[in-house]
Amino acid sequence: MAIFKIHYRKECEQVMEVEAENEEEALTKYKNFDCINDYEVQGISNEVISVKKS
């Protein structure tokens, strides 16, 4: 599996690294991450800027 860096903005720019087979799986893991779900519940928007394979 490869490491993907997901560059996203939530109040400020952040980077999350996930292990995945492809970009689609990496984005799914990002969206299912507990903190990301908490942001949506709290009304804090987040936006994916880019997904890059390391």
PDB file of C-alpha atoms in Angstrom:
ATOM      1  CA  MET A   1       0.000   0.000   0.000  1.00  0.00           C
ATOM      2  CA  ALA A   2       1.097   3.541  -0.691  1.00  0.00           C
ATOM      3  CA  ILE A   3       0.990   6.567   1.575  1.00  0.00           C
ATOM      4  CA  PHE A   4      -1.219   9.413   0.363  1.00  0.00           C
ATOM      5  CA  LYS A   5      -0.973  12.956   1.719  1.00  0.00           C
ATOM      6  CA  ILE A   6      -4.340  14.708   1.822  1.00  0.00           C
ATOM      7  CA  HIS A   7      -3.923  18.471   1.983  1.00  0.00           C
ATOM      8  CA  TYR A   8      -7.112  20.044   3.315  1.00  0.00           C
ATOM      9  CA  ARG A   9      -8.396  23.262   4.827  1.00  0.00           C
ATOM     10  CA  LYS A  10     -10.263  23.355   8.133  1.00  0.00           C
ATOM     11  CA  GLU A  11      -9.922  26.824   9.615  1.00  0.00           C
ATOM     12  CA  CYS A  12      -6.266  26.590   8.449  1.00  0.00           C
ATOM     13  CA  GLU A  13      -4.425  24.312   6.041  1.00  0.00           C
ATOM     14  CA  GLN A  14      -3.635  20.817   7.332  1.00  0.00           C
ATOM     15  CA  VAL A  15      -2.136  17.579   5.998  1.00  0.00           C
ATOM     16  CA  MET A  16      -3.288  14.054   6.829  1.00  0.00           C
ATOM     17  CA  GLU A  17      -1.374  10.941   5.767  1.00  0.00           C
ATOM     18  CA  VAL A  18      -3.288   7.727   5.112  1.00  0.00           C
ATOM     19  CA  GLU A  19      -2.237   4.321   3.835  1.00  0.00           C
ATOM     20  CA  ALA A  20      -4.336   3.219   0.868  1.00  0.00           C
ATOM     21  CA  GLU A  21      -4.263   1.297  -2.410  1.00  0.00           C
ATOM     22  CA  ASN A  22      -5.383   4.292  -4.490  1.00  0.00           C
ATOM     23  CA  GLU A  23      -6.556   7.913  -4.308  1.00  0.00           C
ATOM     24  CA  GLU A  24     -10.232   6.938  -4.018  1.00  0.00           C
ATOM     25  CA  GLU A  25      -9.567   4.726  -0.993  1.00  0.00           C
ATOM     26  CA  ALA A  26      -7.436   7.482   0.563  1.00  0.00           C
ATOM     27  CA  LEU A  27     -10.309   9.976   0.253  1.00  0.00           C
ATOM     28  CA  THR A  28     -12.751   7.454   1.730  1.00  0.00           C
ATOM     29  CA  LYS A  29     -10.465   6.941   4.734  1.00  0.00           C
ATOM     30  CA  TYR A  30     -10.135  10.727   5.111  1.00  0.00           C
ATOM     31  CA  LYS A  31     -13.914  11.221   5.062  1.00  0.00           C
ATOM     32  CA  ASN A  32     -14.446   8.390   7.580  1.00  0.00           C
ATOM     33  CA  PHE A  33     -11.860   9.746  10.026  1.00  0.00           C
ATOM     34  CA  ASP A  34     -13.541  10.627  13.347  1.00  0.00           C
ATOM     35  CA  CYS A  35     -12.261  14.219  13.527  1.00  0.00           C
ATOM     36  CA  ILE A  36     -13.521  15.012  10.021  1.00  0.00           C
ATOM     37  CA  ASN A  37     -16.983  13.753  10.950  1.00  0.00           C
ATOM     38  CA  ASP A  38     -16.897  15.856  14.145  1.00  0.00           C
ATOM     39  CA  TYR A  39     -16.112  18.991  12.120  1.00  0.00           C
ATOM     40  CA  GLU A  40     -19.213  18.472   9.998  1.00  0.00           C
ATOM     41  CA  VAL A  41     -21.417  17.914  13.066  1.00  0.00           C
ATOM     42  CA  GLN A  42     -20.053  21.129  14.615  1.00  0.00           C
ATOM     43  CA  GLY A  43     -20.698  23.049  11.395  1.00  0.00           C
ATOM     44  CA  ILE A  44     -16.984  23.578  10.678  1.00  0.00           C
ATOM     45  CA  SER A  45     -16.412  23.284   6.958  1.00  0.00           C
ATOM     46  CA  ASN A  46     -13.464  21.443   5.517  1.00  0.00           C
ATOM     47  CA  GLU A  47     -12.286  21.285   1.933  1.00  0.00           C
ATOM     48  CA  VAL A  48      -9.856  18.888   0.274  1.00  0.00           C
ATOM     49  CA  ILE A  49      -7.217  20.858  -1.619  1.00  0.00           C
ATOM     50  CA  SER A  50      -5.149  18.000  -3.046  1.00  0.00           C
ATOM     51  CA  VAL A  51      -4.320  14.312  -2.718  1.00  0.00           C
ATOM     52  CA  LYS A  52      -0.752  13.252  -3.531  1.00  0.00           C
ATOM     53  CA  LYS A  53       0.935   9.869  -3.433  1.00  0.00           C
ATOM     54  CA  SER A  54       4.132   9.938  -1.352  1.00  0.00           C
TER      55      SER A  54
END
